PDB file of C-alpha atoms in Angstrom:
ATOM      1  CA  UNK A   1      75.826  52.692 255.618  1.00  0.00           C
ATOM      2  CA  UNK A   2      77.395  53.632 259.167  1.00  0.00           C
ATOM      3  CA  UNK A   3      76.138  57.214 259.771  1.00  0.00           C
ATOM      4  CA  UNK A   4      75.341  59.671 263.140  1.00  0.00           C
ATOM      5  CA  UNK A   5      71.803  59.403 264.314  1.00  0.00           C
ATOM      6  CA  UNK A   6      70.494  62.218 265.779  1.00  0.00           C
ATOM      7  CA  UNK A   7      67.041  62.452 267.887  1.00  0.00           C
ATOM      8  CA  UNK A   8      64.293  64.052 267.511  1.00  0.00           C
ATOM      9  CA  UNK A   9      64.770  65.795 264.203  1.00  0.00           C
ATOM     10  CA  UNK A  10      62.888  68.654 265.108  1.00  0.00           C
ATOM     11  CA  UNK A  11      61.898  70.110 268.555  1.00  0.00           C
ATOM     12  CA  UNK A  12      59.445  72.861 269.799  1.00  0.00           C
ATOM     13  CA  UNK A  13      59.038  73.686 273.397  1.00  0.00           C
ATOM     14  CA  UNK A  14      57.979  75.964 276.058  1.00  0.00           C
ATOM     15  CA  UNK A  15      60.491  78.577 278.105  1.00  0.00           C
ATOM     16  CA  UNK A  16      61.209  76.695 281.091  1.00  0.00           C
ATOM     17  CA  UNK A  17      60.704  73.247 279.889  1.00  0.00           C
ATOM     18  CA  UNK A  18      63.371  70.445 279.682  1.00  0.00           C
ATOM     19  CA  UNK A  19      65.059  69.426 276.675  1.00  0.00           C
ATOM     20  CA  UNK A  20      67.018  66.507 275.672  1.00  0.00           C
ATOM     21  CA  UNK A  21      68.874  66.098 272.437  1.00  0.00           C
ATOM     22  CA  UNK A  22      70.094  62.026 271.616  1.00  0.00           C
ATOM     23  CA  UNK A  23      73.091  61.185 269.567  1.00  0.00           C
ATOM     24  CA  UNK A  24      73.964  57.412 268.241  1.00  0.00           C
ATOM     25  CA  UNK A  25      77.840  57.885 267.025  1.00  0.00           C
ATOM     26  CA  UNK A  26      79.444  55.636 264.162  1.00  0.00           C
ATOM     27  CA  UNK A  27      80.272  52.445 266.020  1.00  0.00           C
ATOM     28  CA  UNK A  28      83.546  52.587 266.870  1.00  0.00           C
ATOM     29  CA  UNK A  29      84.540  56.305 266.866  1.00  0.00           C
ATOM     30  CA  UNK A  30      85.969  57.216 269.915  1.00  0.00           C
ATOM     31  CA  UNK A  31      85.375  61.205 269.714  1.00  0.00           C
ATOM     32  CA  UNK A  32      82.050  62.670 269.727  1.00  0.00           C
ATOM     33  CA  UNK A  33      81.047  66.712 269.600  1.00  0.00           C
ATOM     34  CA  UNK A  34      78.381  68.411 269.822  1.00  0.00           C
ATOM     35  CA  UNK A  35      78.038  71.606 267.822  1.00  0.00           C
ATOM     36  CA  UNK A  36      75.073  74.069 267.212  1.00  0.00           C
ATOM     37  CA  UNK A  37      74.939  76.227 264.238  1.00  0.00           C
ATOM     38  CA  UNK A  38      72.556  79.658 264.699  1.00  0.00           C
ATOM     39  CA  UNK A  39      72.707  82.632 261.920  1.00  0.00           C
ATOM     40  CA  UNK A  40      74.446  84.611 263.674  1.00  0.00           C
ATOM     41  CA  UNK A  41      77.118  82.263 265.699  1.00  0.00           C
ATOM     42  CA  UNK A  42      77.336  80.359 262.834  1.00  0.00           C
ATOM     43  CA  UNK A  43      78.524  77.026 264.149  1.00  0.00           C
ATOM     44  CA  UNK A  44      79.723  76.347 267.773  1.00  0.00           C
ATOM     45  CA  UNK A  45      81.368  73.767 269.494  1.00  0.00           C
ATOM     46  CA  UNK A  46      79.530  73.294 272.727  1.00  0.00           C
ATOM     47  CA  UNK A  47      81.501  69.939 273.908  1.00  0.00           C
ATOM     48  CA  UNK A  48      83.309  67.139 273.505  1.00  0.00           C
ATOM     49  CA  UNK A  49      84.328  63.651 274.819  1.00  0.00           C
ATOM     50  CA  UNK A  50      86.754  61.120 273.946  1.00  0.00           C
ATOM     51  CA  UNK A  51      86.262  57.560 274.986  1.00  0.00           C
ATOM     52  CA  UNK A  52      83.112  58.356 276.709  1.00  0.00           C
ATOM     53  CA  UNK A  53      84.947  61.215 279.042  1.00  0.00           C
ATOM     54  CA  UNK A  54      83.688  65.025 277.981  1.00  0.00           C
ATOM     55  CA  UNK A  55      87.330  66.465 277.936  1.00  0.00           C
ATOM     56  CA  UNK A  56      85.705  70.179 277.134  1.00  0.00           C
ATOM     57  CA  UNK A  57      82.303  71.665 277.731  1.00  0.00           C
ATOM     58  CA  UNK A  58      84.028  75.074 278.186  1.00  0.00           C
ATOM     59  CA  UNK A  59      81.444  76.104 274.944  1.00  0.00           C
ATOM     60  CA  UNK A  60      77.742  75.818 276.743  1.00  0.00           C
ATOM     61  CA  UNK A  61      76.217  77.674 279.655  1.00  0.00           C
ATOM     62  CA  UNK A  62      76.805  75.411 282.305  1.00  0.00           C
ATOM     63  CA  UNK A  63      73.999  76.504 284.447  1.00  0.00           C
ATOM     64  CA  UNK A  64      71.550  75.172 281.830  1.00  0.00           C
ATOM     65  CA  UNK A  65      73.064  72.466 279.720  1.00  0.00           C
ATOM     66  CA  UNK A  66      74.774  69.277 280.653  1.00  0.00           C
ATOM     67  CA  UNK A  67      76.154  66.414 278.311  1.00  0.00           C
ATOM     68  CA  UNK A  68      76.989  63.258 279.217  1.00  0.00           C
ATOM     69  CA  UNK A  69      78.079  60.329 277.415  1.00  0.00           C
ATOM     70  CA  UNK A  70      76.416  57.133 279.181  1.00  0.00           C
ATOM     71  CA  UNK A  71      77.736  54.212 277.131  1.00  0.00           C
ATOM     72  CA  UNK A  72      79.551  54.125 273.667  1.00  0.00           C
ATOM     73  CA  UNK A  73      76.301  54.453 271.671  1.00  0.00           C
ATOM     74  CA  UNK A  74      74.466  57.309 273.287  1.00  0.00           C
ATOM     75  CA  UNK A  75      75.583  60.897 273.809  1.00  0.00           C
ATOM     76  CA  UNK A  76      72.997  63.221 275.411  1.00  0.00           C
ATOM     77  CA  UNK A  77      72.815  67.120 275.373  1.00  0.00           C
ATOM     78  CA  UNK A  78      70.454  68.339 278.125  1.00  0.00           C
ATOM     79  CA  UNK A  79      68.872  72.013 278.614  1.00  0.00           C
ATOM     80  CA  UNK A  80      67.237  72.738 281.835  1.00  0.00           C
ATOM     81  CA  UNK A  81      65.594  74.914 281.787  1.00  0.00           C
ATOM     82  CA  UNK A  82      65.589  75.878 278.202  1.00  0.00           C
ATOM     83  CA  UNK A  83      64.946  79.591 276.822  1.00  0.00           C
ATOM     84  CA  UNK A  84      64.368  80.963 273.507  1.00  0.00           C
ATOM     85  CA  UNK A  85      67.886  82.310 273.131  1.00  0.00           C
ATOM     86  CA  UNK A  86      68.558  77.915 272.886  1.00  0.00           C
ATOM     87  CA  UNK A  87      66.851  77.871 269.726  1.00  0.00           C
ATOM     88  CA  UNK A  88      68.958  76.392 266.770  1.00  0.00           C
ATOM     89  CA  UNK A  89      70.086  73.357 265.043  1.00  0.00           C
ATOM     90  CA  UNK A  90      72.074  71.193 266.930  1.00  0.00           C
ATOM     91  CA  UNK A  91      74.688  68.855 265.361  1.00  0.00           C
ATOM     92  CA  UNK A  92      76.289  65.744 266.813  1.00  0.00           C
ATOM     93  CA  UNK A  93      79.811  64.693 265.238  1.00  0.00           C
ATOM     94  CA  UNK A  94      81.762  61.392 265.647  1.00  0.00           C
ATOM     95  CA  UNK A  95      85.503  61.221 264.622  1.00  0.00           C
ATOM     96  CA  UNK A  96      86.916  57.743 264.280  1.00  0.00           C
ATOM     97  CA  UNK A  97      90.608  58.508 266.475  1.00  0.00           C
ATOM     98  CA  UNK A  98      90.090  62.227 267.113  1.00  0.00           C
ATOM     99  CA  UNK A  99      93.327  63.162 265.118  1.00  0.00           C
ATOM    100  CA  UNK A 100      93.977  67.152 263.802  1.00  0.00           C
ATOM    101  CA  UNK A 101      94.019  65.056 260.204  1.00  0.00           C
ATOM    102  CA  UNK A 102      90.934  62.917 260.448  1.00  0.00           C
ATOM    103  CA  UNK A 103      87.200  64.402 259.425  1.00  0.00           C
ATOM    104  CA  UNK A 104      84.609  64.611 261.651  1.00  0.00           C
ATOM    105  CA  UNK A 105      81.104  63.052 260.576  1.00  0.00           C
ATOM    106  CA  UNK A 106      77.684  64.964 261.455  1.00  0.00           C
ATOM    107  CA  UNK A 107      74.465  64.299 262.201  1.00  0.00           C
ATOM    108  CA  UNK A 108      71.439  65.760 260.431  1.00  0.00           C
ATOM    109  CA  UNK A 109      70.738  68.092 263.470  1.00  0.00           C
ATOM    110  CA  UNK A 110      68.507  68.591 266.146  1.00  0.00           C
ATOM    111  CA  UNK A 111      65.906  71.662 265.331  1.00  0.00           C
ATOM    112  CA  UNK A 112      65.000  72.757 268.275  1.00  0.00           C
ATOM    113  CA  UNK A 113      62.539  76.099 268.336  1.00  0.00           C
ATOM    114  CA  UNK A 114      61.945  77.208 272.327  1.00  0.00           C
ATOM    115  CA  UNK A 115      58.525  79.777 272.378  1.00  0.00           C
TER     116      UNK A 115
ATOM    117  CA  UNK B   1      94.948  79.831 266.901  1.00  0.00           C
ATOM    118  CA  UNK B   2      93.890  78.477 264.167  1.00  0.00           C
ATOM    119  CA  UNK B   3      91.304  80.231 261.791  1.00  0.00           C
ATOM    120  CA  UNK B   4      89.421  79.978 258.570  1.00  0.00           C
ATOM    121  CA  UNK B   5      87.621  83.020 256.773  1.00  0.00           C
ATOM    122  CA  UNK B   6      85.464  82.526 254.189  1.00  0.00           C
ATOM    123  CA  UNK B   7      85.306  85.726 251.732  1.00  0.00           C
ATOM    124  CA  UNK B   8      81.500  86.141 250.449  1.00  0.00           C
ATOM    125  CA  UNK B   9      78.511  85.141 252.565  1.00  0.00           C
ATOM    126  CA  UNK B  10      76.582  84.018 249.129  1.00  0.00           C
ATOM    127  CA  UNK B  11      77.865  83.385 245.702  1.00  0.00           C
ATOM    128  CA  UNK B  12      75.708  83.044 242.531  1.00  0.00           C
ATOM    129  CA  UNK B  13      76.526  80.900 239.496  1.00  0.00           C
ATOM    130  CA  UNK B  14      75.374  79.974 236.738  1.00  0.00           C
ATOM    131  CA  UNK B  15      74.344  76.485 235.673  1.00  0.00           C
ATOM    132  CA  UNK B  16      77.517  75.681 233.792  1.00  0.00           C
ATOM    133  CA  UNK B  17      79.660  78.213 235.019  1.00  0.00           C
ATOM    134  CA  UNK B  18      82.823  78.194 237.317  1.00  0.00           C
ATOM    135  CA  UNK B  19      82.190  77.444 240.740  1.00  0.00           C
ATOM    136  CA  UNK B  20      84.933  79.225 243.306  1.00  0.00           C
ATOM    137  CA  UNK B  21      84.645  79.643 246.974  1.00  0.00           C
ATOM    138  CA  UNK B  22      87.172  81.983 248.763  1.00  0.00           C
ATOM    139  CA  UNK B  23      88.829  80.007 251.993  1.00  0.00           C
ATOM    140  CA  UNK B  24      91.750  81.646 253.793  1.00  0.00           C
ATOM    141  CA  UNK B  25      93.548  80.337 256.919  1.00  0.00           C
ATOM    142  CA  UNK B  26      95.429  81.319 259.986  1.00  0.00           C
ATOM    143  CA  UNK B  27      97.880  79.250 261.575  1.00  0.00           C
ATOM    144  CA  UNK B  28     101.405  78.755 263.272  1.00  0.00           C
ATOM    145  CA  UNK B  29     101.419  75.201 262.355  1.00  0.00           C
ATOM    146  CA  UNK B  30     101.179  73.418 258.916  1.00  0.00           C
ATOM    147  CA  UNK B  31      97.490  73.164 259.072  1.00  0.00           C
ATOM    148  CA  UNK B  32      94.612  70.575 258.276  1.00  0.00           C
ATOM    149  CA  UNK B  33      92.099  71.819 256.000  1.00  0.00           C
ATOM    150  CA  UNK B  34      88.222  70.973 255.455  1.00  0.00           C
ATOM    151  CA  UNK B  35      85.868  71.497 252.996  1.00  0.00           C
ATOM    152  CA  UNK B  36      81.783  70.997 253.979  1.00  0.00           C
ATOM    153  CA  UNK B  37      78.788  70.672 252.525  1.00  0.00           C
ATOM    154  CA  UNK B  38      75.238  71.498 253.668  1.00  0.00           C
ATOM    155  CA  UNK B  39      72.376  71.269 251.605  1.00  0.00           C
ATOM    156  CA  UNK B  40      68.862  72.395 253.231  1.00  0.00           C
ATOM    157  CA  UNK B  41      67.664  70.838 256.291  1.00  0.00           C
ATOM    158  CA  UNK B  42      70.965  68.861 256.308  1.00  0.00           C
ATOM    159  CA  UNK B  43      73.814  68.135 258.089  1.00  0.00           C
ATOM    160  CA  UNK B  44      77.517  68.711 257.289  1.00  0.00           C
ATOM    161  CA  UNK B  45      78.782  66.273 254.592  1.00  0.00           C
ATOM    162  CA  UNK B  46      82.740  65.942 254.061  1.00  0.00           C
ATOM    163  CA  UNK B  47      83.644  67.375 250.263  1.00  0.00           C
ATOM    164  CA  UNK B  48      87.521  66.848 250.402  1.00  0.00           C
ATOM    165  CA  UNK B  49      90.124  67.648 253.756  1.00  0.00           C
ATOM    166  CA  UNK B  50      93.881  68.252 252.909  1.00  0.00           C
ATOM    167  CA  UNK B  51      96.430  66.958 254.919  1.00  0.00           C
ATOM    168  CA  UNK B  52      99.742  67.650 253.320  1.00  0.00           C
ATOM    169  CA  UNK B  53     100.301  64.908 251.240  1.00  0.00           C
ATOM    170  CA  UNK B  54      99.092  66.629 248.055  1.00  0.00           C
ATOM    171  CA  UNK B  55      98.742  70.552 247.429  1.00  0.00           C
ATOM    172  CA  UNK B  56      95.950  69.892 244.995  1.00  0.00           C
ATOM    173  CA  UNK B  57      92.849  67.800 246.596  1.00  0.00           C
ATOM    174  CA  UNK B  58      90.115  66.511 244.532  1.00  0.00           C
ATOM    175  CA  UNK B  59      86.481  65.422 246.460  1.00  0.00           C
ATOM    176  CA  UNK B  60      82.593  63.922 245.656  1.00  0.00           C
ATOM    177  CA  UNK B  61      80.991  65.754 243.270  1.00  0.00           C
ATOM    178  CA  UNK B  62      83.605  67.115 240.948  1.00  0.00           C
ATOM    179  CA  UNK B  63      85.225  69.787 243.639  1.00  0.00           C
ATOM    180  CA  UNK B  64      88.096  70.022 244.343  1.00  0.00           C
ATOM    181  CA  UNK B  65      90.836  72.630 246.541  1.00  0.00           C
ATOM    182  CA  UNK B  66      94.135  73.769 246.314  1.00  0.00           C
ATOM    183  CA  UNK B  67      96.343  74.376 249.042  1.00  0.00           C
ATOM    184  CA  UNK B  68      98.970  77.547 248.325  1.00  0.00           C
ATOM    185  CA  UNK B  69     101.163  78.133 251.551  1.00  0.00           C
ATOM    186  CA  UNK B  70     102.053  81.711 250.232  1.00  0.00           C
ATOM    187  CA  UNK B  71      98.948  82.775 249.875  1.00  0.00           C
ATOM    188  CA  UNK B  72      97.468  81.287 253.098  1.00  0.00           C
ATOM    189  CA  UNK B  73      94.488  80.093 250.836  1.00  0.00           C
ATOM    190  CA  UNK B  74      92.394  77.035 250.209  1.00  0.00           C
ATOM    191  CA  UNK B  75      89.832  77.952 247.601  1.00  0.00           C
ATOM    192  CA  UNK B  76      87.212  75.551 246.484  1.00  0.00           C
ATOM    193  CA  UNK B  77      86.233  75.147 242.997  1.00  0.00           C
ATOM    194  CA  UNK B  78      84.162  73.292 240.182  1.00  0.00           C
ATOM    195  CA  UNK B  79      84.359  73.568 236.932  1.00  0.00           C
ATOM    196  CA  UNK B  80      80.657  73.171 235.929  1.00  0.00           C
ATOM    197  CA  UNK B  81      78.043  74.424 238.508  1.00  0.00           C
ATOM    198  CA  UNK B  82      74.987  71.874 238.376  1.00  0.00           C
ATOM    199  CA  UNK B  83      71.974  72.930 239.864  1.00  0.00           C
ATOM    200  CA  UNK B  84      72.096  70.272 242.583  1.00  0.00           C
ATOM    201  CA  UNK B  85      75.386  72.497 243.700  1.00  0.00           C
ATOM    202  CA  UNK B  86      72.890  74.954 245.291  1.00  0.00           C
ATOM    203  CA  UNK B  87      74.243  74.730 249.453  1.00  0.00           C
ATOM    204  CA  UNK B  88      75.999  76.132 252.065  1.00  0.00           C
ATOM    205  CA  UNK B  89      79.248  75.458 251.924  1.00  0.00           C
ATOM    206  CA  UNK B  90      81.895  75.632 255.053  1.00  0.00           C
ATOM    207  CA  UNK B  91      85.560  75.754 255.328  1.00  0.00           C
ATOM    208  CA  UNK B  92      87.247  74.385 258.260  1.00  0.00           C
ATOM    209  CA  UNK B  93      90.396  73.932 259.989  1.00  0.00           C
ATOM    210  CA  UNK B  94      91.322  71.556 262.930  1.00  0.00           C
ATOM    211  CA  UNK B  95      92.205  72.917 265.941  1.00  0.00           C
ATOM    212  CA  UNK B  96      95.650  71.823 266.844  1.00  0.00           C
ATOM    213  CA  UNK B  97      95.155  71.334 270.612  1.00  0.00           C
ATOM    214  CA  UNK B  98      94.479  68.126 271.925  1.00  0.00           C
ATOM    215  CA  UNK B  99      90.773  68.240 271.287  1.00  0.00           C
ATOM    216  CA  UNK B 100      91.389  68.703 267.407  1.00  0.00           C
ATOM    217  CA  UNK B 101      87.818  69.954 266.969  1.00  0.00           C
ATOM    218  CA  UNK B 102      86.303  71.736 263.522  1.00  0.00           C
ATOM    219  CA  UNK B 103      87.044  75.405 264.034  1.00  0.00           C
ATOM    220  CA  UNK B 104      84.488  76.639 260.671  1.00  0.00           C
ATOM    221  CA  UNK B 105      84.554  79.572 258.869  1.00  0.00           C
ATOM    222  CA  UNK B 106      81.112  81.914 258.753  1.00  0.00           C
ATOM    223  CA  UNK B 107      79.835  80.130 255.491  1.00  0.00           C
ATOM    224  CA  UNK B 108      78.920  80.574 251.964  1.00  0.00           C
ATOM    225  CA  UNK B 109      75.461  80.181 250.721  1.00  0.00           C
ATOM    226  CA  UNK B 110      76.055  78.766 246.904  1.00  0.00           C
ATOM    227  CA  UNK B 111      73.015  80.106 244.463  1.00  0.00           C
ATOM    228  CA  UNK B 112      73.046  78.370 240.962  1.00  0.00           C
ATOM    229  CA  UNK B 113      70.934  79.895 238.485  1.00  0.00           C
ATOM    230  CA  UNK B 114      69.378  78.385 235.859  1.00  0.00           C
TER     231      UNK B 114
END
């Protein structure tokens, strides 16, 4: 059952601290985003790449997060440092061609709570 | 740009009754159309996407959407709410630059009563 793996499930930190969010895509999809979903944003897109290259990362606060995309299995989002405004869920979605017609598949999320 | 907006932030059914959720689009292209699911402490789980080939799209768990070009609309439905229905549900549209990401509408919490 191919699926996105997302870790850890759930996340509680400290202001300041460092936090990194891991994402295994569906082997063999070539287009992975990251998204994060808050009540009242509803969900973003904070990133993407295709074929390993992040083509837009126009969505996160660049002086804080980072993503990077190291091999095909393993797509990282970074925050450094992180503050409470960072809490949320955080999904990771692969698409198997990245195509306007083809669905993306999610994660379960990445809870992360920042006191 | 494309954009979805999804009328009613909850909707409450019940058990048996007619299930319909409210999607309508923006777009200056023939668009691509999503329906999500997401049940509690979940992630998003494809229902049914519509991609021109039919007007009428049925998905898992007896829902299906119909696409109507006049009326800009892509309403979800089901014709017998089961309790397990009980999720937020999100309509989507692909963006039709070259990243073709999810653009989602704001949600709609779906309360089945017993």
């Amino acid at each position: 059952d191919a699926r996105v793996t997302q870790t850890p499930r759930h996340k509680v930190t400290e202001m300041g601290q460092e936090v990194t969010m891991r994402c295994q895509p569906i082997l063999g999809h070539n287009t992975v985003f990251w998204y994060r979903q808050t009540m009242m944003q509803g969900l973003e897109l904070l990133a993407y790449f295709r074929n390993r290259a992040p083509l837009d990362d126009s969505g996160m606060p660049k002086d804080r997060f980072s993503a990077e995309m190291p091999d095909a299995t393993l797509a990282t989002l970074k925050i450094q440092p992180s503050e409470p405004r960072d809490s949320a869920v955080y999904f990771c979605a692969s698409d198997t061609i990245g195509q306007a017609n083809t669905e993306a598949f999610f994660g379960q999320g990445t809870r992360l709570t920042v006191v | 740009a494309q954009s979805v907006t999804q009328l009613g932030s909850h909707v409450s059914v019940s058990e048996g009754a007619l299930v319909l959720l409210r999607c309508n689009y923006s777009s200056s292209v023939p668009p691509y159309l999503f329906w999500y699911v997401q049940y509690p402490n979940q992630g998003l789980q494809l229902l049914l996407k519509y991609t021109s080939a039919a007007t009428l799209v049925k998905g898992i768990n007896g829902f299906e959407a119909e696409f109507k070009k006049s009326e800009t609309s892509f309403h979800l439905t089901k014709p017998s709410a089961h309790m397990r229905d009980a999720a937020e549900y999100f309509c989507a549209v692909s963006s039709m630059d070259s990243s073709y990401k999810l653009i989602f509408g704001s949600g709609t919490r779906l309360l089945v009563r017993p």
